[in-house]
Short mmCIF file of C-alpha atoms and ligand atoms in Angstrom, two decimals:
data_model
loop_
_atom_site.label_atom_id
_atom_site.label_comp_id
_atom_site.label_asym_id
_atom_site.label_seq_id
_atom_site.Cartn_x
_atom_site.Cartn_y
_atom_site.Cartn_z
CA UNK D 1 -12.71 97.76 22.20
CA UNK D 2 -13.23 94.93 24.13
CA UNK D 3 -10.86 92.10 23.96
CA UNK D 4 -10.71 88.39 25.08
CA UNK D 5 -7.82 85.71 24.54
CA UNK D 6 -8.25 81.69 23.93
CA UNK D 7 -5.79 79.34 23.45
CA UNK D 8 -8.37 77.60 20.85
CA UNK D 9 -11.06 79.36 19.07
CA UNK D 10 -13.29 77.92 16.66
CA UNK D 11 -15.38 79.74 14.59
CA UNK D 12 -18.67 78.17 13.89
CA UNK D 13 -20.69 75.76 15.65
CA UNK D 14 -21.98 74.06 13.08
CA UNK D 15 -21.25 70.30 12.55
CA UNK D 16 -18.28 70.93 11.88
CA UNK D 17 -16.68 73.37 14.51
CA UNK D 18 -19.23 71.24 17.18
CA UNK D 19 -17.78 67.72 16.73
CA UNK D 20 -14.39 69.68 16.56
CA UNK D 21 -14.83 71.06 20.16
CA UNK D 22 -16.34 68.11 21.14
CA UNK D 23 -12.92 65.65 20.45
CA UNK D 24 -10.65 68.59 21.63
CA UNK D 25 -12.64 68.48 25.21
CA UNK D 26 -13.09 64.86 25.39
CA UNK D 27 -8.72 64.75 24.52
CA UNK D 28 -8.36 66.92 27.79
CA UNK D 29 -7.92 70.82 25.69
CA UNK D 30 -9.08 73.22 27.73
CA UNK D 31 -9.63 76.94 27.29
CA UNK D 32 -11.75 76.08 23.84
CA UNK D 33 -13.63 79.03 22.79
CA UNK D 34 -16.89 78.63 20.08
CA UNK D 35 -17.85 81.97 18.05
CA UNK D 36 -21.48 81.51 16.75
CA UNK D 37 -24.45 83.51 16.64
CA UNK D 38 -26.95 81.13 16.02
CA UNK D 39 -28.93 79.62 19.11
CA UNK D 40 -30.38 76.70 16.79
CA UNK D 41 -28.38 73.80 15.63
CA UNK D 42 -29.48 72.17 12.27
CA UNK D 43 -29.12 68.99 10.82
CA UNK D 44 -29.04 70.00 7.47
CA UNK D 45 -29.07 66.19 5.53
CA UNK D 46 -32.81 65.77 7.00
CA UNK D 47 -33.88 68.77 4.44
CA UNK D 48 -33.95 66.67 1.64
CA UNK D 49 -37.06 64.43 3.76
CA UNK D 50 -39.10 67.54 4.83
CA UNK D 51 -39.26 68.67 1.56
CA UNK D 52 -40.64 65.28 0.74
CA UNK D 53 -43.03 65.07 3.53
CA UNK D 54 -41.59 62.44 5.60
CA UNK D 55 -40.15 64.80 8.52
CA UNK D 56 -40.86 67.68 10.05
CA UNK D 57 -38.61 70.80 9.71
CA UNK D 58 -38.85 70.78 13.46
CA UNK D 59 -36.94 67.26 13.39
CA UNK D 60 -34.22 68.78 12.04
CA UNK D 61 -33.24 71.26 14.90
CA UNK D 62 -32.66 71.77 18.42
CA UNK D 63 -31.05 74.52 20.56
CA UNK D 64 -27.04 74.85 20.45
CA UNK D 65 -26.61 75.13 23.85
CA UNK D 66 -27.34 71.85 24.62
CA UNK D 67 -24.15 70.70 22.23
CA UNK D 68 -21.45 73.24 23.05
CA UNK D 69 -19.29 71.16 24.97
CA UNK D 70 -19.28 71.31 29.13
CA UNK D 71 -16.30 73.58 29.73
CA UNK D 72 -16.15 75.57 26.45
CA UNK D 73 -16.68 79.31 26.41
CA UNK D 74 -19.92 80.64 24.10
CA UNK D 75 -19.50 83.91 22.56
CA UNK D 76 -22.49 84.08 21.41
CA UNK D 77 -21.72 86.51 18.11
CA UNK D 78 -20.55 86.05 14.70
CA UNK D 79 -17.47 87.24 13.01
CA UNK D 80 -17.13 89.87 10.36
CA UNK D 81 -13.14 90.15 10.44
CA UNK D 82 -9.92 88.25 10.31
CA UNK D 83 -6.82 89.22 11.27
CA UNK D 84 -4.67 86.24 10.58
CA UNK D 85 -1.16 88.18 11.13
CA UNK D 86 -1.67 89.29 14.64
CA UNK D 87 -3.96 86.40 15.97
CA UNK D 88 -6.84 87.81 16.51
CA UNK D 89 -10.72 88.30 14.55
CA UNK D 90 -13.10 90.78 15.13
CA UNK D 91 -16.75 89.86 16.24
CA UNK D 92 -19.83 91.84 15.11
CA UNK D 93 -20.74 93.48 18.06
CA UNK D 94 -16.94 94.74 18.40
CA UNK D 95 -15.16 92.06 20.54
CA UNK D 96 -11.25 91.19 19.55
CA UNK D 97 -10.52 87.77 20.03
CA UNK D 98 -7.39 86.87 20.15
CA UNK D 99 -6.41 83.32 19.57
CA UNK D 100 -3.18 80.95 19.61
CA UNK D 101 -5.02 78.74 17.35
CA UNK D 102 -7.90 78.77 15.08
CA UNK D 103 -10.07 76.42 13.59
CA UNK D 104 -12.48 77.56 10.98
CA UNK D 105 -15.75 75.87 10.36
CA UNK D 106 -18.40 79.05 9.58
CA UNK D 107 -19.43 76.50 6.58
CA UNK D 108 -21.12 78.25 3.16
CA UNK D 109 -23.17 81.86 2.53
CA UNK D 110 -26.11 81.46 -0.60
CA UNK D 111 -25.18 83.38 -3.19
CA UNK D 112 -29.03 84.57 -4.09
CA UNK D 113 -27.66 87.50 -6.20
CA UNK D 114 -25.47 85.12 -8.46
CA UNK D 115 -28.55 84.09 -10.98
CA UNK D 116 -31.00 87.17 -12.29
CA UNK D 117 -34.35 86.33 -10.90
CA UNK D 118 -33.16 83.55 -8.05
CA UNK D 119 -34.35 85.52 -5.40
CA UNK D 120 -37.52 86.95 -6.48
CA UNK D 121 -38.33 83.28 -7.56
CA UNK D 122 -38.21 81.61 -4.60
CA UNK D 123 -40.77 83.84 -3.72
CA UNK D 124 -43.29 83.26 -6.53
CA UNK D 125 -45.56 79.99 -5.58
CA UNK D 126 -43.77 77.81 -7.82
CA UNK D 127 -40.27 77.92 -6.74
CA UNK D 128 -38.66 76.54 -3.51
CA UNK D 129 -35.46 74.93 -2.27
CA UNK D 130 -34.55 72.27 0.36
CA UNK D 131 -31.06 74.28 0.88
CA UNK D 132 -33.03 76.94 3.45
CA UNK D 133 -34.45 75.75 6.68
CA UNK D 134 -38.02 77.67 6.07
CA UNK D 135 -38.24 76.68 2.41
CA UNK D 136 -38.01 72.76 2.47
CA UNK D 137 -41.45 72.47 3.60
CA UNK D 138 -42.59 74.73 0.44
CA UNK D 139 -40.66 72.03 -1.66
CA UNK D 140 -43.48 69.41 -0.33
CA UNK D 141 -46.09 71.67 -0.61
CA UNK D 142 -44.98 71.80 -4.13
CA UNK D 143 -44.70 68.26 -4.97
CA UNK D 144 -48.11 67.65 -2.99
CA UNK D 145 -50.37 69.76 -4.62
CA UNK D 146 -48.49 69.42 -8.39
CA UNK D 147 -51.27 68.39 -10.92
CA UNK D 148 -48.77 67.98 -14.27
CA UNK D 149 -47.00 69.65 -16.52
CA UNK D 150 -43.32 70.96 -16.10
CA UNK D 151 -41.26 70.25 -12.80
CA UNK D 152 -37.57 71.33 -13.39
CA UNK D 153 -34.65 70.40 -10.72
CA UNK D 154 -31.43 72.52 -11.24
CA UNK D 155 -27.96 71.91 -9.96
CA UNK D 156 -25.41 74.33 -10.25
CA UNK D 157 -21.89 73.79 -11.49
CA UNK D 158 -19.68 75.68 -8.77
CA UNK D 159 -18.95 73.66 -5.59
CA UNK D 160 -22.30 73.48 -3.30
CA UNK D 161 -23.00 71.34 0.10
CA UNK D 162 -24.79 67.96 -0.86
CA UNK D 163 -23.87 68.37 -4.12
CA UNK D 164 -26.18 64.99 -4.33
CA UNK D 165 -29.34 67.22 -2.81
CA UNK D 166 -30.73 68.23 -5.87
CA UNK D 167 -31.40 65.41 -7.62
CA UNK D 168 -32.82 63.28 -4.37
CA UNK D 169 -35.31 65.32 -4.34
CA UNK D 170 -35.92 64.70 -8.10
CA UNK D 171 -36.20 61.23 -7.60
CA UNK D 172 -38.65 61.42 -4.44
CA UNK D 173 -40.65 64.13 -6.99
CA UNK D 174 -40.81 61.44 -9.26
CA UNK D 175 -41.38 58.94 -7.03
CA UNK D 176 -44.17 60.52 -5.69
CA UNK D 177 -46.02 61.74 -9.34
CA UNK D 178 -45.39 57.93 -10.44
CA UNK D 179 -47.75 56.69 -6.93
CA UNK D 180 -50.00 59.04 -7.34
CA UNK D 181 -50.98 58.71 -11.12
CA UNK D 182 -49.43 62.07 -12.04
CA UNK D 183 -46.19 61.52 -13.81
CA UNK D 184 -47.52 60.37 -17.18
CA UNK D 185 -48.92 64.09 -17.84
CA UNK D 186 -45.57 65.31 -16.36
CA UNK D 187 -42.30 65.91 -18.16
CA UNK D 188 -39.28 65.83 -15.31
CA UNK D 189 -36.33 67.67 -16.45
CA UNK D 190 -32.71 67.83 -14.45
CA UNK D 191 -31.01 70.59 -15.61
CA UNK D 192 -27.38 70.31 -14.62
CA UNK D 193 -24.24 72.58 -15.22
CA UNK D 194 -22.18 69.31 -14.60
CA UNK D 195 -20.95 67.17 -17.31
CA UNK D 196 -23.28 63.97 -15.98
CA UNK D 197 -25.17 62.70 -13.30
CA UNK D 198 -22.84 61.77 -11.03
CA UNK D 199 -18.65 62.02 -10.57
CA UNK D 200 -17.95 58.34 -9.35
CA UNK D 201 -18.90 55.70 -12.55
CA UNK D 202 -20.01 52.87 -10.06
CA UNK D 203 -22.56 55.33 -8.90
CA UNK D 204 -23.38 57.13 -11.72
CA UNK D 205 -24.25 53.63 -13.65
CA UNK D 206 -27.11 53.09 -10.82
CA UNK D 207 -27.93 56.84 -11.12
CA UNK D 208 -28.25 56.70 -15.08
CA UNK D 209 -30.88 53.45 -14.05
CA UNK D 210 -32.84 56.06 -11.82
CA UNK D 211 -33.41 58.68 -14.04
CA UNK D 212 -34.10 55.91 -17.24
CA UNK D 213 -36.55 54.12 -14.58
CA UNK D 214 -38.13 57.55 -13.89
CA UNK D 215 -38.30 59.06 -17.54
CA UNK D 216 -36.21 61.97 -16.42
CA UNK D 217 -35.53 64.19 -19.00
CA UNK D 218 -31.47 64.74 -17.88
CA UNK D 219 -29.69 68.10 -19.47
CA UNK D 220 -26.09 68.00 -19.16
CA UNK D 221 -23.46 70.59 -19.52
CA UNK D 222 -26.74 73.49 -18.98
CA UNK D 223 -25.64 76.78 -16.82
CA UNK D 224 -28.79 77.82 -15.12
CA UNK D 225 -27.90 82.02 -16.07
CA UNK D 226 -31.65 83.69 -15.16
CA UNK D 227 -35.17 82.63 -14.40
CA UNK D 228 -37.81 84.91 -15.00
CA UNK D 229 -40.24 84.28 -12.41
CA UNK D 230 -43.26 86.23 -14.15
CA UNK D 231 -43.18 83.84 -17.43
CA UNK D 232 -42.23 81.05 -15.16
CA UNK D 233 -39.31 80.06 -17.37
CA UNK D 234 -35.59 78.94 -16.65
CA UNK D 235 -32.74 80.15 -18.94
CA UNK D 236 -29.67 77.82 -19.16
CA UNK D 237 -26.53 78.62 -21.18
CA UNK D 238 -25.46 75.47 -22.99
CA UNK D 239 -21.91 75.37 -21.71
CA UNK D 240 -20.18 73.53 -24.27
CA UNK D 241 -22.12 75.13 -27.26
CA UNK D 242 -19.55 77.28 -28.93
CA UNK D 243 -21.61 80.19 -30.28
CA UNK D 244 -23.17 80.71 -26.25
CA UNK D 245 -26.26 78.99 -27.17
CA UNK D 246 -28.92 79.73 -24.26
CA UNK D 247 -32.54 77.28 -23.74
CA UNK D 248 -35.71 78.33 -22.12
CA UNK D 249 -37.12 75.61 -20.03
CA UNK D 250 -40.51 76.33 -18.62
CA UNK D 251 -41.40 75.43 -15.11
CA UNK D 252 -44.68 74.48 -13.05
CA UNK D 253 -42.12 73.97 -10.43
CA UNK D 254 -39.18 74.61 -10.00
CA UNK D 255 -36.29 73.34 -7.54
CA UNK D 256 -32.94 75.44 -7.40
CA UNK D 257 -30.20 74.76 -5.47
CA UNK D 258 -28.35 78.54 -4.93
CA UNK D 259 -24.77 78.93 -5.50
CA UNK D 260 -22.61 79.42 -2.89
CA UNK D 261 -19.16 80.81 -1.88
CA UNK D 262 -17.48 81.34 1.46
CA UNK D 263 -18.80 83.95 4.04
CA UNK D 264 -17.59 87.35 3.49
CA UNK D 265 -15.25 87.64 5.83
CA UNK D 266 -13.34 84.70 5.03
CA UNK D 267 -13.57 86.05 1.17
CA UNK D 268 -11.83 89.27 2.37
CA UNK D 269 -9.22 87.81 4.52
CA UNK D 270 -5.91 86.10 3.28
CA UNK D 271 -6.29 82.96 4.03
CA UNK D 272 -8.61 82.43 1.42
CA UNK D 273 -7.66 80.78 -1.40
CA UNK D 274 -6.16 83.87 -3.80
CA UNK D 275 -6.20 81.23 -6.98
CA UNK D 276 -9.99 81.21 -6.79
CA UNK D 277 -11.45 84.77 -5.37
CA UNK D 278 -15.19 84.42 -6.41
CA UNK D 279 -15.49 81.28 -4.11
CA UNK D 280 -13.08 82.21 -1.70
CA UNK D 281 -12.84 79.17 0.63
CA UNK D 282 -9.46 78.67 3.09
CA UNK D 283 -6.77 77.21 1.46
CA UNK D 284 -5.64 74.08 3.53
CA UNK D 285 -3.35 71.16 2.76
CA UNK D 286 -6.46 68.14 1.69
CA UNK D 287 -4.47 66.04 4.02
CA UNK D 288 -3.95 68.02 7.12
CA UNK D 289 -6.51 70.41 6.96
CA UNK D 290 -4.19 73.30 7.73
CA UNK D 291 -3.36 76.49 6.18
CA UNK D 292 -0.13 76.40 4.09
CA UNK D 293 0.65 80.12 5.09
CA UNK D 294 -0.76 80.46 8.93
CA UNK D 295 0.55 76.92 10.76
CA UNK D 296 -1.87 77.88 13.67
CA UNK D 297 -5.06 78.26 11.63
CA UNK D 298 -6.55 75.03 10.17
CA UNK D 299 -10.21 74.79 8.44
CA UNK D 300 -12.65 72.22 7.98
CA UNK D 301 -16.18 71.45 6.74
CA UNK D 302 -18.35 73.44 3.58
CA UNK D 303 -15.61 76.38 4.12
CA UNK D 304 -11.88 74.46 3.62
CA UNK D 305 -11.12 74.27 0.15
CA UNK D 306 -10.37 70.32 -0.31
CA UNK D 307 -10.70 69.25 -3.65
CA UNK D 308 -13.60 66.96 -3.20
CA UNK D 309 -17.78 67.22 -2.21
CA UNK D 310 -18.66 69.19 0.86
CA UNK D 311 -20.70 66.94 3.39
CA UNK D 312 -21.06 66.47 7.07
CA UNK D 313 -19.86 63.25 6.69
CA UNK D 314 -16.35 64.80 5.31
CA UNK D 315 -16.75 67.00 7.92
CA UNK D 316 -16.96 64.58 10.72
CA UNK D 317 -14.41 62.83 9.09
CA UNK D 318 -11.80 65.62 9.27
CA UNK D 319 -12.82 66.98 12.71
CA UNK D 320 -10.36 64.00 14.26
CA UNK D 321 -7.62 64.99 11.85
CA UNK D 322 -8.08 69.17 12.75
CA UNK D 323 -8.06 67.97 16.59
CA UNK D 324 -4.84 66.16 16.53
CA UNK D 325 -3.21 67.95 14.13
CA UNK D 326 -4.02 71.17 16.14
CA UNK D 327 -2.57 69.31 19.52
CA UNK D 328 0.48 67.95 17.48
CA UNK D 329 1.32 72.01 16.54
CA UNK D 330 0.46 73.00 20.14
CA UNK D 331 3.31 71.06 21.06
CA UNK D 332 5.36 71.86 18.48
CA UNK D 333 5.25 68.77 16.45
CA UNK D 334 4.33 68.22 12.79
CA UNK D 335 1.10 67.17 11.87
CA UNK D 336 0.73 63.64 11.18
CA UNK D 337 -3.01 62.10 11.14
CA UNK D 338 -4.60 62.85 7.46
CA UNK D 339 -7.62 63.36 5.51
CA UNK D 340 -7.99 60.72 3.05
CA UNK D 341 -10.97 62.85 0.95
CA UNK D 342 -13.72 60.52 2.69
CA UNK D 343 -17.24 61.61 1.12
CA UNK D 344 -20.49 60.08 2.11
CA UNK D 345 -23.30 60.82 0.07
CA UNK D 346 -26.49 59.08 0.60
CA UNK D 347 -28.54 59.22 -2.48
CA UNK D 348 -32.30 58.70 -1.74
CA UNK D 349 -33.77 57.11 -5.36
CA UNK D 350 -37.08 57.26 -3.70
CA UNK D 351 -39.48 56.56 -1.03
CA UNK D 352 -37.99 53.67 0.78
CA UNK D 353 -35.09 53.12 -1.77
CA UNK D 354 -31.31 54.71 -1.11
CA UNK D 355 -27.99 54.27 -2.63
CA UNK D 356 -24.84 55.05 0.11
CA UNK D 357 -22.12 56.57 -2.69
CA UNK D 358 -18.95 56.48 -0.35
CA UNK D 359 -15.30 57.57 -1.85
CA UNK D 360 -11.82 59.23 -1.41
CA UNK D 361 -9.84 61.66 -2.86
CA UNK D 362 -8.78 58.63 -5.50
CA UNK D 363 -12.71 58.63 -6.77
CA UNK D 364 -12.74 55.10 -5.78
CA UNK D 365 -16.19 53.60 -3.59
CA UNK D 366 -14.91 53.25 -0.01
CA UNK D 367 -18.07 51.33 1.61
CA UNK D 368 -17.82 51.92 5.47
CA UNK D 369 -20.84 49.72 5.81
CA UNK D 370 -19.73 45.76 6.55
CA UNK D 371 -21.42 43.04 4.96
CA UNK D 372 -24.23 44.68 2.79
CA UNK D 373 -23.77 45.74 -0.98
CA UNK D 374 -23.74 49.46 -0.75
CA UNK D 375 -23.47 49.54 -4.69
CA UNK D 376 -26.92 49.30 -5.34
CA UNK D 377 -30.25 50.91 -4.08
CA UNK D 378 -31.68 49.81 -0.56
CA UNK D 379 -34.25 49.59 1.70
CA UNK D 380 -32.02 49.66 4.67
CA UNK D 381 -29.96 52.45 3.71
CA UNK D 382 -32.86 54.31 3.41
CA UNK D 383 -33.60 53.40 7.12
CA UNK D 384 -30.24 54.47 7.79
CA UNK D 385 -30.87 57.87 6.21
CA UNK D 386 -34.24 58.45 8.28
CA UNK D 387 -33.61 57.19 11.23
CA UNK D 388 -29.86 55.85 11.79
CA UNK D 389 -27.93 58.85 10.68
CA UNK D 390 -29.76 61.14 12.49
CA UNK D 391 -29.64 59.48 15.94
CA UNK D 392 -26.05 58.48 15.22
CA UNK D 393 -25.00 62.28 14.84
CA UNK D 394 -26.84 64.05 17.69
CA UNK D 395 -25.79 61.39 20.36
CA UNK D 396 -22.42 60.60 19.11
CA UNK D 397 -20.65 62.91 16.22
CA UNK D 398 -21.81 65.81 18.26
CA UNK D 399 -20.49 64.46 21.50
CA UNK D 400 -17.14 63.75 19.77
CA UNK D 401 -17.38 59.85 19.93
CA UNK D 402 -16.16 58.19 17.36
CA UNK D 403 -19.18 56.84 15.00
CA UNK D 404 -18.98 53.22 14.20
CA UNK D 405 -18.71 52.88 10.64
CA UNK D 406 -17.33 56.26 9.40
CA UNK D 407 -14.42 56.04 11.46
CA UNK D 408 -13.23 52.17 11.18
CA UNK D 409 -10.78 52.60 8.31
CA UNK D 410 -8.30 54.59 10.55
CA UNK D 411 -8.91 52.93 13.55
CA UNK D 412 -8.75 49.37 12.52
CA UNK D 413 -11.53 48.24 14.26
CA UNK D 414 -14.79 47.20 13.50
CA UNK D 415 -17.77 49.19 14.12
CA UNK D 416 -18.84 47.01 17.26
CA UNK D 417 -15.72 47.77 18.91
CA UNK D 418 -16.13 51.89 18.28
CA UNK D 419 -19.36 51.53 19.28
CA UNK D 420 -18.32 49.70 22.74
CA UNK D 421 -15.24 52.23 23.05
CA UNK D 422 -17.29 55.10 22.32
CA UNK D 423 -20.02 54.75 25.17
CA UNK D 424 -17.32 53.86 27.82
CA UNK D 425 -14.96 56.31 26.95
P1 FAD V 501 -22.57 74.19 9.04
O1 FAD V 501 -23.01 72.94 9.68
O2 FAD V 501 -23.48 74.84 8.06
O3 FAD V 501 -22.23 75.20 10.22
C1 FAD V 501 -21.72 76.50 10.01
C2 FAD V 501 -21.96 77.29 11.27
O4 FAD V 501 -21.22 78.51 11.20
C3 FAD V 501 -23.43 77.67 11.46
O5 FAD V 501 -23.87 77.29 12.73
C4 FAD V 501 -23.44 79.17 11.26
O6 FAD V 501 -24.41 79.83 12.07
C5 FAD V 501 -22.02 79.55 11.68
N1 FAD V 501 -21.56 80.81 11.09
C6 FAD V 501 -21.83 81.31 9.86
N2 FAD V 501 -21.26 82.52 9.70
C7 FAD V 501 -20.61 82.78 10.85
C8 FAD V 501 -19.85 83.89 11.30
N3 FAD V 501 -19.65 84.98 10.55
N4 FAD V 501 -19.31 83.84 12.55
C9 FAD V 501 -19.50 82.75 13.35
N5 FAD V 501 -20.22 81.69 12.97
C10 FAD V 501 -20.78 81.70 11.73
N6 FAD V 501 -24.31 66.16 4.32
C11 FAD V 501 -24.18 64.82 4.42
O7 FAD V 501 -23.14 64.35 4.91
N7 FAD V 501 -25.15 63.96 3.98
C12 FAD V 501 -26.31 64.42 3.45
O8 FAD V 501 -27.18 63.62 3.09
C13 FAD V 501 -26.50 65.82 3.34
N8 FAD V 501 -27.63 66.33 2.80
C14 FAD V 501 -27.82 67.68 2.78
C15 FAD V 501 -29.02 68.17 2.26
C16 FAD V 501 -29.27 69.54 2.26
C17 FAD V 501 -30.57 70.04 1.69
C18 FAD V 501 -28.31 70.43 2.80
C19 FAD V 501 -28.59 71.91 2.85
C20 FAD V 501 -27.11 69.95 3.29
C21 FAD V 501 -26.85 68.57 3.28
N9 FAD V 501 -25.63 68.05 3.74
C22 FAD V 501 -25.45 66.68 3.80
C23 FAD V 501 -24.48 68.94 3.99
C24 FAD V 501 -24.15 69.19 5.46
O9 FAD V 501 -25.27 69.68 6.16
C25 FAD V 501 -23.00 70.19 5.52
O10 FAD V 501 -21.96 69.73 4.67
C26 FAD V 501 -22.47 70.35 6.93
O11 FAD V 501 -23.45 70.91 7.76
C27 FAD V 501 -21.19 71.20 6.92
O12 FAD V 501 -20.78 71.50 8.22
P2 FAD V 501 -20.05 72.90 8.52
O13 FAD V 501 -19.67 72.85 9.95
O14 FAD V 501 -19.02 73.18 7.51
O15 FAD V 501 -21.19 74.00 8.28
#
């Protein structure tokens, strides 16, 4: 077997396990090595416009090797083993890597199989999802050419990434039946395993506006359990209905957001999280990102099992805690910087119209955005979503600066200064 040592390997170069590197090299680490098979990068939170026709899927990707930092080793392969008690993981094509630390950031796998009928729906003409790179334009293809009748949105009630995803693209569905004359002969239905429309009650009282302004039929508390693509009908189990009560919703279109658990070979390994098997993310401290059990493995990103959304924003957020806290253990120190549970979500309501939900771990809003109210819908946070965001993480967050904004609680300056800092550093 062929073997190979780093003193740093990161596994994933997603956002995550990218802006990771990118700190680690721009802090002086060398001898950083990035496992990832993919030669595409994505930028996943763009999805939600392609399947609304305002961007390309194109827009949303470029190659990886133009982001894996100068002076960080490619092995260009993905993993399919762990083996946390002797340092090393095992690569597909039968490489040992052998690590002093490791960071993992190999973010979700879609669990298709979890809902009878998922898969073969997506590939009926009435079904899509924005959570797959080749589907998202079949979402606007959807939307486009729907003449009335039924168009169902489902969200899931296990832990997925965007957990806001699904019902954006409600609201841009809606929005766009409403312009174009088409959603008075249409009956919009969310149907959500959650217990409301949104975890954070600031938000959720502009949310509850949105679907009211929209005429959204909104199903709480309803377990999507099987669609059956041939009758073009979804079955949810009413979850808090004591006798198992199930619906049948029927669908013109349909949007599904898949379950999804950890990659198999973090499921099988032990630093998954043994209390919750079926999902099988790492266990880490939510403040330090690391793994109570292996001190030289931390985790960040969809895959690390904080109690709180998965987003790129959290991600970016804890790649600065994973990189010092990793240098802190190199030199034998404990870790000190923390996470503080930082979610961004940016809710499009509609074309033109966004609302920036921001919080902690305490569920409180924590607006990052200076002088504008971030509490209510917006034209220029939707500009920030199409245009801002974007630029902001292939040109900075990727290149390890620090993004002005998301990273001014911590550093106590204002997002002028990071800016300024960022570009001459
Ligand atoms: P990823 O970025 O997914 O990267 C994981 C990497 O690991 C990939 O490159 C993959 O190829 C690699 N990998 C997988 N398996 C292996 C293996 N076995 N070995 C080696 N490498 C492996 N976030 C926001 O902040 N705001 C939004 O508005 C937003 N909207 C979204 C809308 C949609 C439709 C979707 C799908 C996502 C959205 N997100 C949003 C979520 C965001 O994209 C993710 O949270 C983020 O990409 C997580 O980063 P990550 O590094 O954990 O995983």
């Amino acid at each position: 077997m062929q073997t190979e040592h780093h003193k740093i390997v990161i596994v994933g170069g997603g956002t995550g396990g990218i802006v990771t590197a990118a700190i680690l090299r721009r802090a002086g680490e060398g001898d950083i090595a990035i496992v990832e098979p993919s030669d595409k990068h994505y930028y996943q939170p763009i999805w939600t416009l392609v399947g609304a026709g305002e961007v390309r899927k194109e827009q949303s990707v470029r190659d990886e090797a133009r982001y894996i930092p100068s002076g960080v080793t490619w092995i260009k392969d993905s993993v399919c083993e762990l083996a946390p008690d002797r340092n090393y993981l095992v690569t597909r094509s039968g490489i040992q890597v052998r690590y002093d630390f490791l960071i993992l950031a190999p973010g979700v796998q879609m669990d298709w199989d979890a809902i009878p009928g998922l898969k073969e729906a997506v590939a009926t003409p009435y079904v899509s999802t924005n959570y797959d790179f080749n589907l998202a334009p079949k979402t606007w293809e959807l939307i486009k050419n729907f003449k009335g009748g039924n168009a169902v949105f489902h969200m899931p009630g296990t832990p997925i990434k965007c957990p806001g995803a699904p019902q954006k693209i409600m609201y841009l569905a809606a929005d766009y039946f409403r312009k174009n004359g088409i959603l008075g002969r249409t009956k919009v239905t969310y149907g959500s395993a959650l217990g409301g429309i949104y975890g954070i009650k600031e938000y959720a009282a502009v949310l509850n506006g949105v679907v009211e302004r929209y005429g959204i039929d909104a199903r709480y508390n309803h377990e999507l359990v099987e669609i059956r693509p041939e009758k073009k009908e979804a079955i949810f189990r009413l979850k808090n209905d004591p006798e198992n009560k199930q619906v049948t919703i029927p669908y013109d279109l349909l949007h599904v957001a898949p379950p999804q658990v950890a990659p198999d070979f973090i499921r099988q390994s032990p630093l998954a999280d043994q209390q919750n098997p079926r999902m099988g993310w790492v266990k880490v401290d939510q403040h330090t990102m690391r793994h109570p059990n292996y001190q030289n493995v931390f985790a960040l990103g969809d895959v690390a099992g904080t109690p709180n959304a998965k987003t790129g924003a959290s991600a970016c957020k804890q790649a600065p805690v994973v990189a010092s806290n990793l240098m802190s253990a190199m030199r034998g120190k404990e870790p000190a910087a923390r996470y503080n549970g930082y979610v961004a979500c940016p809710i499009i309501t509609g074309y033109g119209r966004m609302l920036l939900c921001e919080f902690d771990y305490a569920g409180k809003p924590s607006p990052t955005v200076p002088l504008v109210d971030t509490l209510k819908e917006r034209y220029d946070m939707w500009l920030l979503k199409k245009y801002g965001l974007p630029w902001l993480y292939w040109n900075m967050a990727l290149r390890g600066r620090q993004v002005p904004f998301l990273h001014a609680q911590e550093t106590g300056l204002s997002p002028g200064r990071i800016w300024a800092k960022s570009w001459v550093s």
